[in-house]
N, CA, C and O of each residue as an XYZ file, in Angstrom:
888
protein
N      -9.500     -0.905    234.885
C     -10.838     -1.308    234.486
C     -11.849     -0.761    235.483
O     -11.608     -0.813    236.689
N     -12.956     -0.248    235.015
C     -14.025      0.250    235.869
C     -15.079     -0.835    235.993
O     -15.562     -1.358    234.988
N     -15.441     -1.178    237.243
C     -16.375     -2.267    237.481
C     -17.797     -1.732    237.534
O     -18.068     -0.737    238.206
N     -18.681     -2.376    236.843
C     -20.081     -1.983    236.846
C     -20.922     -3.220    237.125
O     -20.852     -4.199    236.382
N     -21.729     -3.181    238.208
C     -22.560     -4.318    238.567
C     -23.921     -4.205    237.895
O     -24.474     -3.113    237.769
N     -24.448     -5.331    237.472
C     -25.856     -5.429    237.126
C     -26.591     -5.705    238.428
O     -25.945     -5.942    239.449
N     -27.934     -5.683    238.426
C     -28.648     -5.943    239.667
C     -28.265     -7.270    240.310
O     -28.309     -7.380    241.536
N     -27.891     -8.283    239.525
C     -27.460     -9.550    240.103
C     -25.945     -9.529    240.195
O     -25.260     -9.518    239.172
N     -25.410     -9.524    241.427
C     -23.976     -9.476    241.630
C     -23.417    -10.877    241.449
O     -23.862    -11.809    242.120
N     -22.446    -11.044    240.550
C     -21.912    -12.358    240.249
C     -20.482    -12.485    240.720
O     -19.816    -11.486    240.993
N     -20.005    -13.729    240.814
C     -18.645    -13.992    241.247
C     -17.634    -13.350    240.321
O     -16.644    -12.782    240.782
N     -17.872    -13.433    239.005
C     -16.895    -12.886    238.069
C     -16.753    -11.377    238.225
O     -15.644    -10.851    238.130
N     -17.852    -10.674    238.462
C     -17.782     -9.228    238.639
C     -17.078     -8.865    239.934
O     -16.273     -7.934    239.970
N     -17.382     -9.605    241.005
C     -16.708     -9.340    242.266
C     -15.224     -9.613    242.158
O     -14.413     -8.894    242.742
N     -14.861    -10.647    241.417
C     -13.443    -10.953    241.218
C     -12.748     -9.788    240.543
O     -11.652     -9.397    240.945
N     -13.378     -9.231    239.517
C     -12.766     -8.129    238.779
C     -12.629     -6.885    239.644
O     -11.665     -6.133    239.504
N     -13.589     -6.667    240.537
C     -13.579     -5.442    241.330
C     -12.682     -5.532    242.556
O     -12.045     -4.541    242.915
N     -12.614     -6.680    243.206
C     -11.891     -6.789    244.461
C     -10.459     -7.259    244.293
O      -9.655     -7.103    245.212
N     -10.116     -7.828    243.149
C      -8.757     -8.276    242.918
C      -8.147     -7.464    241.796
O      -8.861     -6.962    240.928
N      -6.815     -7.330    241.808
C      -6.157     -6.465    240.839
C      -5.189     -7.209    239.944
O      -4.602     -6.598    239.050
N      -5.000     -8.472    240.140
C      -4.026     -9.209    239.345
C      -4.500    -10.618    239.100
O      -5.691    -10.893    239.249
N      -3.600    -11.536    238.724
C      -3.975    -12.917    238.498
C      -4.588    -13.524    239.755
O      -4.199    -13.178    240.870
N      -5.549    -14.429    239.572
C      -6.203    -15.064    240.700
C      -5.190    -15.883    241.489
O      -4.427    -16.654    240.908
N      -5.180    -15.722    242.787
C      -4.273    -16.461    243.653
C      -5.091    -17.266    244.645
O      -5.990    -16.728    245.291
N      -4.793    -18.532    244.769
C      -5.570    -19.416    245.609
C      -4.850    -19.663    246.919
O      -3.624    -19.770    246.948
N      -5.601    -19.753    247.998
C      -5.042    -20.177    249.263
C      -5.776    -21.425    249.699
O      -6.980    -21.552    249.478
N      -5.074    -22.326    250.303
C      -5.689    -23.571    250.740
C      -5.182    -23.919    252.133
O      -4.027    -23.643    252.457
N      -6.023    -24.516    252.953
C      -5.650    -24.921    254.286
C      -5.310    -26.398    254.260
O      -6.159    -27.226    253.929
N      -4.068    -26.737    254.607
C      -3.635    -28.123    254.621
C      -4.226    -28.823    255.835
O      -4.638    -28.154    256.783
N      -4.281    -30.159    255.831
C      -4.768    -30.870    257.013
C      -3.978    -30.520    258.271
O      -4.547    -30.438    259.359
N      -2.646    -30.312    258.124
C      -1.831    -29.956    259.277
C      -2.240    -28.601    259.822
O      -2.380    -28.423    261.032
N      -2.434    -27.634    258.909
C      -2.834    -26.300    259.344
C      -4.186    -26.331    260.030
O      -4.396    -25.661    261.041
N      -5.107    -27.116    259.473
C      -6.421    -27.223    260.082
C      -6.335    -27.838    261.469
O      -7.053    -27.441    262.387
N      -5.442    -28.815    261.606
C      -5.289    -29.481    262.897
C      -4.706    -28.550    263.933
O      -4.958    -28.709    265.128
N      -3.912    -27.557    263.478
C      -3.270    -26.639    264.396
C      -4.126    -25.416    264.706
O      -3.740    -24.568    265.511
N      -5.283    -25.328    264.069
C      -6.137    -24.167    264.274
C      -6.522    -24.016    265.747
O      -6.866    -24.989    266.418
N      -6.456    -22.777    266.231
C      -6.767    -22.533    267.643
C      -8.259    -22.665    267.886
O      -9.051    -22.810    266.955
N      -8.623    -22.612    269.160
C     -10.019    -22.738    269.521
C     -10.817    -21.508    269.147
O     -10.285    -20.536    268.611
N     -12.111    -21.570    269.443
C     -13.014    -20.482    269.088
C     -12.647    -19.220    269.857
O     -12.124    -19.283    270.969
N     -12.931    -18.073    269.244
C     -12.647    -16.791    269.873
C     -13.633    -16.539    271.003
O     -14.728    -17.101    271.032
N     -13.229    -15.697    271.917
C     -14.146    -15.290    272.977
C     -15.246    -14.436    272.363
O     -15.048    -13.835    271.307
N     -16.398    -14.377    273.011
C     -17.484    -13.534    272.477
C     -17.057    -12.084    272.278
O     -17.470    -11.439    271.315
N     -16.231    -11.572    273.188
C     -15.794    -10.173    273.070
C     -14.899     -9.990    271.856
O     -15.056     -9.016    271.120
N     -13.958    -10.910    271.631
C     -13.087    -10.811    270.466
C     -13.886    -10.958    269.180
O     -13.665    -10.220    268.220
N     -14.812    -11.907    269.160
C     -15.631    -12.111    267.964
C     -16.417    -10.853    267.620
O     -16.463    -10.438    266.462
N     -17.032    -10.251    268.627
C     -17.818     -9.033    268.395
C     -16.928     -7.894    267.923
O     -17.314     -7.129    267.039
N     -15.728     -7.774    268.509
C     -14.816     -6.696    268.122
C     -14.298     -6.889    266.709
O     -14.061     -5.909    266.003
N     -14.115     -8.139    266.280
C     -13.629     -8.412    264.925
C     -14.708     -8.176    263.887
O     -14.410     -7.770    262.764
N     -15.961     -8.425    264.249
C     -17.074     -8.267    263.305
C     -17.447     -6.795    263.127
O     -17.872     -6.395    262.043
N     -17.296     -5.998    264.164
C     -17.762     -4.609    264.136
C     -17.224     -3.790    262.956
O     -18.012     -3.111    262.297
N     -15.902     -3.824    262.655
C     -15.418     -3.023    261.514
C     -16.006     -3.457    260.181
O     -16.214     -2.626    259.297
N     -16.277     -4.757    260.025
C     -16.866     -5.253    258.774
C     -18.302     -4.760    258.641
O     -18.717     -4.304    257.576
N     -19.048     -4.856    259.725
C     -20.434     -4.358    259.700
C     -20.475     -2.869    259.379
O     -21.330     -2.418    258.616
N     -19.551     -2.102    259.963
C     -19.507     -0.665    259.690
C     -19.132     -0.391    258.238
O     -19.680      0.517    257.614
N     -18.190     -1.180    257.695
C     -17.814     -1.026    256.290
C     -19.011     -1.299    255.387
O     -19.269     -0.542    254.450
N     -19.734     -2.363    255.659
C     -20.894     -2.695    254.834
C     -22.004     -1.650    254.976
O     -22.692     -1.340    254.004
N     -22.177     -1.113    256.172
C     -23.170     -0.041    256.350
C     -22.801      1.165    255.490
O     -23.668      1.788    254.878
N     -21.498      1.490    255.447
C     -21.050      2.614    254.626
C     -21.252      2.328    253.145
O     -21.643      3.217    252.389
N     -20.988      1.094    252.726
C     -21.185      0.738    251.318
C     -22.666      0.808    250.945
O     -23.018      1.262    249.856
N     -23.530      0.353    251.857
C     -24.964      0.420    251.588
C     -25.434      1.868    251.471
O     -26.215      2.202    250.581
N     -24.954      2.724    252.372
C     -25.347      4.129    252.333
C     -24.833      4.809    251.071
O     -25.555      5.582    250.441
N     -23.582      4.523    250.700
C     -23.008      5.122    249.501
C     -23.728      4.640    248.252
O     -23.973      5.410    247.323
N     -24.064      3.354    248.245
C     -24.780      2.775    247.117
C     -26.163      3.412    246.955
O     -26.674      3.534    245.841
N     -26.754      3.812    248.071
C     -28.111      4.365    248.042
C     -28.133      5.838    247.675
O     -29.011      6.278    246.934
N     -27.153      6.624    248.199
C     -27.254      8.077    248.051
C     -26.082      8.719    247.317
O     -26.162      9.896    246.965
N     -25.008      7.993    247.076
C     -23.855      8.573    246.400
C     -24.045      8.609    244.893
O     -23.940      7.579    244.228
N     -24.323      9.783    244.352
C     -24.622      9.886    242.925
C     -23.372      9.776    242.054
O     -23.450      9.317    240.915
N     -22.238     10.189    242.574
C     -20.992     10.112    241.805
C     -19.985      9.267    242.568
O     -20.118      9.061    243.774
N     -18.972      8.779    241.848
C     -17.941      7.976    242.487
C     -17.211      8.774    243.562
O     -16.859      8.228    244.608
N     -16.981     10.066    243.311
C     -16.285     10.882    244.300
C     -17.119     11.055    245.562
O     -16.579     11.031    246.668
N     -18.421     11.227    245.410
C     -19.292     11.319    246.579
C     -19.258     10.019    247.374
O     -19.186     10.033    248.603
N     -19.311      8.893    246.661
C     -19.283      7.603    247.346
C     -17.940      7.398    248.042
O     -17.886      6.863    249.150
N     -16.860      7.822    247.395
C     -15.535      7.684    247.999
C     -15.456      8.455    249.315
O     -14.900      7.956    250.293
N     -16.005      9.657    249.343
C     -15.991     10.477    250.556
C     -16.782      9.797    251.673
O     -16.385      9.853    252.837
N     -17.897      9.157    251.324
C     -18.723      8.477    252.310
C     -18.047      7.209    252.830
O     -18.184      6.867    254.005
N     -17.331      6.524    251.972
C     -16.746      5.228    252.313
C     -15.427      5.371    253.072
O     -15.088      4.512    253.886
N     -14.689      6.436    252.818
C     -13.318      6.586    253.320
C     -13.164      6.332    254.824
O     -12.269      5.577    255.205
N     -13.991      6.925    255.700
C     -13.790      6.687    257.132
C     -13.927      5.217    257.522
O     -13.188      4.730    258.378
N     -14.870      4.511    256.896
C     -15.066      3.099    257.209
C     -13.895      2.256    256.708
O     -13.502      1.291    257.363
N     -13.339      2.612    255.560
C     -12.165      1.905    255.044
C     -10.980      2.111    255.986
O     -10.266      1.160    256.303
N     -10.770      3.348    256.432
C      -9.667      3.637    257.356
C      -9.811      2.867    258.660
O      -8.815      2.427    259.235
N     -11.037      2.702    259.127
C     -11.271      1.987    260.372
C     -11.152      0.476    260.189
O     -10.626     -0.212    261.064
N     -11.626     -0.039    259.077
C     -11.715     -1.490    258.916
C     -10.401     -2.136    258.485
O     -10.104     -3.261    258.885
N      -9.606     -1.429    257.668
C      -8.420     -2.042    257.074
C      -7.140     -1.602    257.772
O      -6.999     -0.442    258.159
N      -6.215     -2.531    257.927
C      -4.831     -2.195    258.262
C      -4.110     -2.050    256.927
O      -3.448     -2.979    256.463
N      -4.245     -0.882    256.319
C      -3.758     -0.687    254.960
C      -2.244     -0.834    254.857
O      -1.736     -1.334    253.853
N      -1.526     -0.405    255.881
C      -0.074     -0.536    255.822
C       0.352     -1.998    255.856
O       1.273     -2.392    255.141
N      -0.314     -2.810    256.686
C       0.014     -4.240    256.736
C      -0.302     -4.918    255.409
O       0.468     -5.755    254.938
N      -1.433     -4.560    254.803
C      -1.795     -5.150    253.516
C      -0.810     -4.731    252.440
O      -0.391     -5.553    251.625
N      -0.435     -3.448    252.431
C       0.523     -2.963    251.443
C       1.869     -3.655    251.618
O       2.486     -4.063    250.634
N       2.328     -3.791    252.856
C       3.609     -4.442    253.117
C       3.610     -5.877    252.583
O       4.572     -6.310    251.950
N       2.539     -6.597    252.841
C       2.456     -7.983    252.377
C       2.281     -8.052    250.865
O       2.769     -8.983    250.225
N       1.590     -7.073    250.293
C       1.376     -7.063    248.845
C       2.662     -6.753    248.087
O       2.890     -7.291    247.003
N       3.501     -5.891    248.651
C       4.779     -5.555    248.021
C       5.792     -6.668    248.234
O       6.580     -6.971    247.338
N       5.779     -7.282    249.420
C       6.719     -8.362    249.703
C       8.011     -7.844    250.317
O       8.048     -6.759    250.898
N       9.065     -8.635    250.180
C      10.330     -8.319    250.866
C      10.915     -6.988    250.420
O      11.677     -6.372    251.166
N      10.573     -6.528    249.212
C      11.130     -5.261    248.739
C      10.637     -4.066    249.546
O      11.228     -2.987    249.491
N       9.555     -4.261    250.294
C       9.024     -3.162    251.099
C      10.051     -2.695    252.132
O      10.136     -1.504    252.430
N      10.825     -3.626    252.671
C      11.790     -3.281    253.724
C      12.889     -2.348    253.231
O      13.482     -1.618    254.026
N      13.167     -2.362    251.938
C      14.240     -1.526    251.400
C      13.755     -0.171    250.908
O      14.561      0.644    250.460
N      12.455      0.084    250.984
C      11.919      1.360    250.524
C      12.240      2.459    251.532
O      12.287      2.211    252.737
N      12.457      3.660    251.038
C      12.719      4.800    251.913
C      11.423      5.218    252.607
O      10.338      4.895    252.122
N      11.516      5.930    253.733
C      10.299      6.413    254.407
C       9.400      7.242    253.487
O       8.175      7.135    253.554
N      10.002      8.065    252.633
C       9.186      8.892    251.735
C       8.470      8.028    250.701
O       7.321      8.300    250.353
N       9.145      6.986    250.209
C       8.507      6.078    249.251
C       7.344      5.341    249.915
O       6.284      5.174    249.311
N       7.541      4.903    251.154
C       6.475      4.201    251.863
C       5.272      5.120    252.087
O       4.123      4.704    251.935
N       5.551      6.369    252.450
C       4.463      7.316    252.683
C       3.657      7.558    251.418
O       2.426      7.560    251.445
N       4.363      7.764    250.303
C       3.641      8.000    249.052
C       2.851      6.765    248.637
O       1.698      6.869    248.220
N       3.480      5.587    248.754
C       2.797      4.356    248.370
C       1.545      4.131    249.216
O       0.495      3.758    248.692
N       1.660      4.357    250.510
C       0.508      4.140    251.388
C      -0.627      5.087    251.027
O      -1.789      4.682    251.017
N      -0.307      6.347    250.730
C      -1.342      7.292    250.320
C      -2.019      6.874    249.031
O      -3.241      6.958    248.909
N      -1.229      6.422    248.066
C      -1.794      5.974    246.792
C      -2.626      4.713    246.982
O      -3.688      4.567    246.376
N      -2.144      3.801    247.825
C      -2.868      2.552    248.062
C      -4.188      2.815    248.784
O      -5.196      2.172    248.491
N      -4.183      3.749    249.716
C      -5.427      4.100    250.409
C      -6.451      4.644    249.427
O      -7.598      4.197    249.426
N      -6.063      5.598    248.592
C      -6.990      6.167    247.621
C      -7.487      5.107    246.644
O      -8.659      5.099    246.268
N      -6.596      4.221    246.240
C      -6.951      3.135    245.330
C      -7.996      2.219    245.963
O      -8.967      1.841    245.307
N      -7.803      1.860    247.239
C      -8.735      0.969    247.933
C     -10.108      1.608    248.049
O     -11.120      0.959    247.786
N     -10.151      2.872    248.439
C     -11.427      3.582    248.571
C     -12.117      3.710    247.220
O     -13.319      3.470    247.106
N     -11.358      4.088    246.201
C     -11.935      4.291    244.867
C     -12.478      2.998    244.284
O     -13.494      3.006    243.589
N     -11.807      1.884    244.564
C     -12.267      0.592    244.053
C     -13.650      0.263    244.601
O     -14.508     -0.214    243.858
N     -13.880      0.509    245.890
C     -15.204      0.280    246.461
C     -16.220      1.279    245.918
O     -17.362      0.918    245.632
N     -15.804      2.529    245.778
C     -16.722      3.550    245.270
C     -17.182      3.228    243.857
O     -18.334      3.484    243.505
N     -16.292      2.669    243.047
C     -16.640      2.299    241.687
C     -17.547      1.075    241.640
O     -18.427      0.976    240.785
N     -17.327      0.151    242.561
C     -18.053     -1.113    242.534
C     -19.489     -0.987    243.020
O     -20.404     -1.557    242.425
N     -19.685     -0.237    244.104
C     -21.002     -0.219    244.741
C     -21.713      1.098    244.460
O     -21.825      1.976    245.315
N     -22.185      1.193    243.223
C     -22.956      2.352    242.792
C     -24.443      2.023    242.861
O     -24.788      0.856    243.049
N     -25.336      2.996    242.717
C     -26.761      2.741    242.930
C     -27.325      1.563    242.157
O     -28.138      0.808    242.691
N     -26.911      1.391    240.913
C     -27.491      0.306    240.130
C     -26.989     -1.073    240.535
O     -27.485     -2.084    240.039
N     -26.005     -1.120    241.435
C     -25.488     -2.413    241.880
C     -26.544     -3.205    242.640
O     -26.643     -4.423    242.490
N     -27.335     -2.508    243.459
C     -28.381     -3.155    244.255
C     -27.813     -4.336    245.040
O     -28.460     -5.377    245.151
N     -26.613     -4.178    245.581
C     -25.978     -5.267    246.314
C     -26.535     -5.378    247.718
O     -26.856     -4.373    248.353
N     -26.649     -6.611    248.200
C     -27.087     -6.888    249.561
C     -25.928     -7.536    250.317
O     -25.176     -8.328    249.750
N     -25.788     -7.197    251.595
C     -24.650     -7.635    252.386
C     -25.126     -8.407    253.616
O     -26.099     -8.016    254.262
N     -24.436     -9.502    253.936
C     -24.710    -10.226    255.171
C     -23.384    -10.495    255.874
O     -22.366    -10.743    255.228
N     -23.408    -10.444    257.199
C     -22.218    -10.690    258.014
C     -22.559    -11.757    259.041
O     -23.538    -11.631    259.777
N     -21.748    -12.812    259.090
C     -21.943    -13.867    260.085
C     -21.346    -13.382    261.405
O     -20.150    -13.095    261.458
N     -22.141    -13.284    262.469
C     -21.605    -12.789    263.750
C     -20.660    -13.773    264.419
O     -19.939    -13.410    265.348
N     -20.659    -15.029    263.951
C     -19.776    -16.037    264.518
C     -18.472    -16.093    263.716
O     -18.482    -16.450    262.538
N     -17.364    -15.744    264.346
C     -16.069    -15.803    263.674
C     -15.496    -17.217    263.758
O     -16.012    -18.074    264.475
N     -14.412    -17.436    263.005
C     -13.668    -18.690    263.116
C     -12.178    -18.361    263.120
O     -11.764    -17.349    262.554
N     -11.374    -19.209    263.752
C      -9.947    -18.907    263.838
C      -9.252    -19.062    262.506
O      -9.579    -19.956    261.725
N      -8.289    -18.189    262.244
C      -7.426    -18.308    261.071
C      -6.212    -19.152    261.462
O      -5.576    -18.856    262.473
N      -5.868    -20.195    260.695
C      -4.773    -21.084    261.084
C      -3.443    -20.387    261.333
O      -2.636    -20.861    262.132
N      -3.205    -19.260    260.653
C      -1.925    -18.568    260.825
C      -2.026    -17.390    261.787
O      -1.088    -16.601    261.901
N      -3.144    -17.268    262.472
C      -3.317    -16.208    263.450
C      -4.479    -15.296    263.120
O      -4.803    -15.073    261.954
N      -5.104    -14.770    264.165
C      -6.243    -13.889    263.957
C      -7.544    -14.641    263.786
O      -7.641    -15.830    264.091
N      -8.534    -13.934    263.295
C      -9.861    -14.493    263.102
C     -10.333    -14.268    261.672
O      -9.835    -13.386    260.972
N     -11.292    -15.073    261.254
C     -11.911    -14.907    259.942
C     -13.379    -14.554    260.142
O     -14.102    -15.241    260.863
N     -13.812    -13.472    259.492
C     -15.214    -13.073    259.507
C     -15.812    -13.437    258.149
O     -15.351    -12.966    257.109
N     -16.840    -14.280    258.173
C     -17.490    -14.739    256.945
C     -18.642    -13.810    256.587
O     -19.475    -13.481    257.432
N     -18.680    -13.390    255.316
C     -19.762    -12.537    254.836
C     -20.178    -12.998    253.448
O     -19.513    -13.835    252.838
N     -21.260    -12.458    252.962
C     -21.653    -12.662    251.567
C     -22.104    -11.330    250.977
O     -22.607    -10.456    251.683
N     -21.912    -11.198    249.674
C     -22.436    -10.066    248.923
C     -23.214    -10.630    247.749
O     -22.705    -11.475    247.013
N     -24.433    -10.174    247.571
C     -25.253    -10.675    246.486
C     -26.267     -9.656    246.048
O     -26.238     -8.510    246.495
N     -27.171    -10.065    245.171
C     -28.206     -9.180    244.669
C     -29.386     -9.109    245.611
O     -29.666    -10.064    246.336
N     -30.081     -7.982    245.605
C     -31.261     -7.832    246.453
C     -32.411     -8.717    245.994
O     -33.399     -8.871    246.712
N     -32.291     -9.298    244.803
C     -33.347    -10.180    244.307
C     -33.219    -11.584    244.876
O     -34.006    -12.466    244.532
N     -32.226    -11.804    245.753
C     -32.058    -13.114    246.355
C     -31.362    -14.113    245.455
O     -31.391    -15.312    245.730
N     -30.734    -13.643    244.380
C     -30.053    -14.536    243.455
C     -28.685    -14.946    243.963
O     -28.483    -15.152    245.160
N     -27.751    -15.062    243.035
C     -26.415    -15.540    243.376
C     -25.761    -14.659    244.438
O     -25.874    -13.433    244.410
N     -25.082    -15.310    245.367
C     -24.314    -14.599    246.379
C     -22.874    -15.091    246.332
O     -22.613    -16.237    245.966
N     -21.947    -14.225    246.702
C     -20.535    -14.558    246.692
C     -19.981    -14.470    248.108
O     -20.141    -13.439    248.762
N     -19.332    -15.524    248.597
C     -18.695    -15.451    249.914
C     -17.484    -14.517    249.868
O     -16.618    -14.668    249.007
N     -17.420    -13.567    250.777
C     -16.270    -12.685    250.950
C     -15.840    -12.816    252.410
O     -16.564    -12.395    253.313
N     -14.672    -13.393    252.639
C     -14.193    -13.608    253.997
C     -13.059    -12.639    254.304
O     -12.229    -12.346    253.443
N     -13.032    -12.150    255.526
C     -12.035    -11.171    255.944
C     -11.144    -11.763    257.027
O     -11.635    -12.248    258.046
N      -9.833    -11.724    256.803
C      -8.883    -12.121    257.824
C      -8.622    -10.914    258.709
O      -8.167     -9.872    258.236
N      -8.912    -11.058    259.993
C      -8.807     -9.970    260.945
C      -7.643    -10.224    261.895
O      -7.475    -11.333    262.402
N      -6.840     -9.185    262.131
C      -5.710     -9.271    263.041
C      -5.868     -8.203    264.122
O      -6.225     -7.061    263.834
N      -5.601     -8.587    265.358
C      -5.763     -7.665    266.481
C      -4.439     -6.965    266.763
O      -3.459     -7.612    267.134
N      -4.406     -5.652    266.589
C      -3.198     -4.869    266.822
C      -3.466     -3.715    267.756
O      -4.453     -3.712    268.492
N      -2.587     -2.739    267.724
C      -2.717     -1.590    268.625
C      -3.984     -0.778    268.358
O      -4.480     -0.087    269.248
N      -4.510     -0.861    267.124
C      -5.730     -0.131    266.775
C      -6.963     -1.017    266.794
O      -8.014     -0.642    266.275
N      -6.831     -2.202    267.400
C      -7.950     -3.128    267.452
C      -7.949     -4.090    266.281
O      -6.958     -4.214    265.562
N      -9.071     -4.768    266.099
C      -9.205     -5.754    265.034
C      -9.374     -5.057    263.685
O     -10.270     -4.231    263.508
N      -8.497     -5.403    262.732
C      -8.559     -4.779    261.414
C      -8.265     -5.822    260.336
O      -7.628     -6.843    260.593
N      -8.742     -5.540    259.131
C      -8.577     -6.461    258.006
C      -7.127     -6.485    257.537
O      -6.517     -5.435    257.331
N      -6.571     -7.698    257.369
C      -5.234     -7.834    256.803
C      -5.225     -8.671    255.524
O      -4.176     -8.826    254.899
N      -6.361     -9.204    255.134
C      -6.509     -9.840    253.820
C      -7.994    -10.073    253.571
O      -8.797    -10.121    254.503
N      -8.337    -10.216    252.301
C      -9.709    -10.505    251.883
C      -9.667    -11.756    251.027
O      -8.855    -11.864    250.108
N     -10.549    -12.706    251.333
C     -10.616    -13.955    250.578
C     -11.910    -13.990    249.781
O     -12.995    -14.066    250.358
N     -11.806    -13.937    248.477
C     -12.966    -14.023    247.600
C     -13.323    -15.482    247.397
O     -12.461    -16.314    247.114
N     -14.613    -15.785    247.546
C     -15.103    -17.150    247.403
C     -14.379    -18.092    248.359
O     -14.203    -19.276    248.073
N     -13.963    -17.545    249.496
C     -13.377    -18.282    250.614
C     -11.925    -18.701    250.415
O     -11.329    -19.226    251.355
N     -11.321    -18.497    249.237
C      -9.958    -18.984    249.062
C      -9.104    -18.173    248.090
O      -7.944    -18.526    247.878
N      -9.618    -17.117    247.499
C      -8.828    -16.315    246.556
C      -8.304    -15.095    247.305
O      -9.075    -14.204    247.659
N      -7.006    -15.053    247.547
C      -6.404    -14.030    248.385
C      -6.166    -12.739    247.614
O      -5.501    -12.726    246.579
N      -6.732    -11.641    248.148
C      -6.504    -10.332    247.535
C      -5.038     -9.932    247.660
O      -4.469     -9.379    246.719
N      -4.418    -10.203    248.806
C      -3.013     -9.850    249.007
C      -2.126    -10.571    248.003
O      -1.232     -9.961    247.416
N      -2.362    -11.861    247.800
C      -1.537    -12.626    246.864
C      -1.712    -12.126    245.442
O      -0.746    -12.051    244.682
N      -2.954    -11.780    245.076
C      -3.192    -11.256    243.734
C      -2.513     -9.903    243.554
O      -1.936     -9.625    242.503
N      -2.583     -9.069    244.580
C      -1.930     -7.758    244.500
C      -0.418     -7.903    244.433
O       0.250     -7.113    243.767
N       0.129     -8.902    245.114
C       1.574     -9.093    245.074
C       2.032     -9.352    243.640
O       3.065     -8.835    243.215
N       1.273    -10.146    242.900
C       1.622    -10.412    241.507
C       1.509     -9.154    240.664
O       2.358     -8.889    239.813
N       0.460     -8.384    240.902
C       0.230     -7.169    240.123
C       1.241     -6.084    240.473
O       1.796     -5.436    239.586
N       1.478     -5.888    241.763
C       2.378     -4.831    242.208
C       3.826     -5.134    241.832
O       4.604     -4.217    241.566
N       4.189     -6.413    241.809
C       5.571     -6.777    241.514
C       6.026     -6.293    240.160
O       7.163     -5.845    240.007
N       5.146     -6.377    239.171
C       5.504     -5.921    237.831
C       5.751     -4.428    237.791
O       6.716     -3.972    237.177
N       4.879     -3.655    238.446
C       5.044     -2.202    238.471
C       6.304     -1.811    239.227
O       6.995     -0.872    238.831
N       6.611     -2.517    240.306
C       7.819     -2.230    241.073
C       9.071     -2.516    240.252
O      10.027     -1.742    240.262
N       9.048     -3.632    239.549
C      10.215     -4.007    238.749
C      10.482     -3.003    237.638
O      11.636     -2.733    237.306
N       9.430     -2.455    237.067
C       9.583     -1.543    235.943
C       9.888     -0.113    236.374
O      10.662      0.581    235.715
N       9.280      0.335    237.486
C       9.438      1.751    237.835
C       9.718      2.035    239.282
O       9.658      3.190    239.704
N      10.030      0.995    240.077
C      10.295      1.204    241.486
C       9.058      1.665    242.240
O       7.937      1.538    241.748
N       9.268      2.202    243.436
C       8.147      2.640    244.266
C       7.339      3.732    243.580
O       6.112      3.750    243.671
N       8.028      4.646    242.893
C       7.329      5.726    242.189
C       6.458      5.158    241.077
O       5.341      5.623    240.853
N       6.976      4.149    240.385
C       6.202      3.529    239.316
C       4.965      2.826    239.848
O       3.904      2.886    239.227
N       5.089      2.152    241.007
C       3.930      1.497    241.604
C       2.908      2.524    242.062
O       1.708      2.332    241.869
N       3.371      3.619    242.670
C       2.446      4.671    243.100
C       1.704      5.263    241.898
O       0.497      5.498    241.964
N       2.420      5.500    240.817
C       1.775      6.012    239.603
C       0.753      5.008    239.070
O      -0.324      5.387    238.609
N       1.106      3.722    239.140
C       0.213      2.639    238.696
C      -1.086      2.670    239.502
O      -2.173      2.574    238.933
N      -0.973      2.804    240.812
C      -2.154      2.859    241.666
C      -2.958      4.136    241.430
O      -4.188      4.105    241.412
N      -2.265      5.252    241.251
C      -2.959      6.524    240.990
C      -3.756      6.458    239.684
O      -4.853      7.007    239.582
N      -3.183      5.776    238.692
C      -3.887      5.632    237.416
C      -5.155      4.799    237.586
O      -6.201      5.137    237.032
N      -5.063      3.711    238.353
C      -6.243      2.887    238.605
C      -7.304      3.679    239.374
O      -8.498      3.576    239.094
N      -6.844      4.472    240.350
C      -7.775      5.283    241.126
C      -8.537      6.253    240.228
O      -9.751      6.405    240.363
N      -7.827      6.908    239.313
C      -8.470      7.854    238.401
C      -9.528      7.172    237.553
O     -10.586      7.747    237.294
N      -9.250      5.949    237.117
C     -10.240      5.209    236.322
C     -11.458      4.845    237.177
O     -12.597      4.972    236.727
N     -11.213      4.392    238.412
C     -12.324      4.020    239.269
C     -13.238      5.203    239.580
O     -14.451      5.034    239.703
N     -12.664      6.395    239.706
C     -13.455      7.572    240.086
C     -14.053      8.296    238.898
O     -14.719      9.317    239.066
N     -13.827      7.785    237.703
C     -14.370      8.413    236.509
C     -15.725      7.799    236.198
O     -15.798      6.675    235.700
N     -16.798      8.525    236.488
C     -18.162      8.032    236.228
C     -18.477      8.096    234.738
O     -19.575      7.725    234.323
């Protein structure tokens, strides 16, 4: 499906563009909340927010000057590579079957998943979207590790806004996104796991890569 925003960005449109399968909910239990670590240091908070701010800057620039989906994809790609830990997201989206994949299957899947992720943003944030982005500089701890960066995406007319939260994990390449929560509780990884599982069951790693390549082609078709 190709996502097209009207000037007022709504929750339903963002759901269609940022998620690929059935809606999956995440909830924090009282125990998990009680176990949440303390606030991040100012340096960690700033380092976790920086990739999100850069991603949004790239989306704003692409939305303003990218006339075609391919042009926008080229503009967005470096920010996506910097902001996301795509291999970690893919591993979690595939689930336990990822461990049994051959190195060549993993390489192909990661390449297809990267192109799919970039194309999805390029399709969503086109000039007529008129989306506005805000990033909260204050992070909060994620109960299972890492930090959460709270943001919103909405229309430039000041209408409806949708909370988009990013789970950030600090690794060898710094703080990077390992999941996206739509409306604060709808997990992109969980939704992708449901969607990817069907393609894997039917066609294995090659079938999933073909599935992602097909979605990418649709997203990049203006």
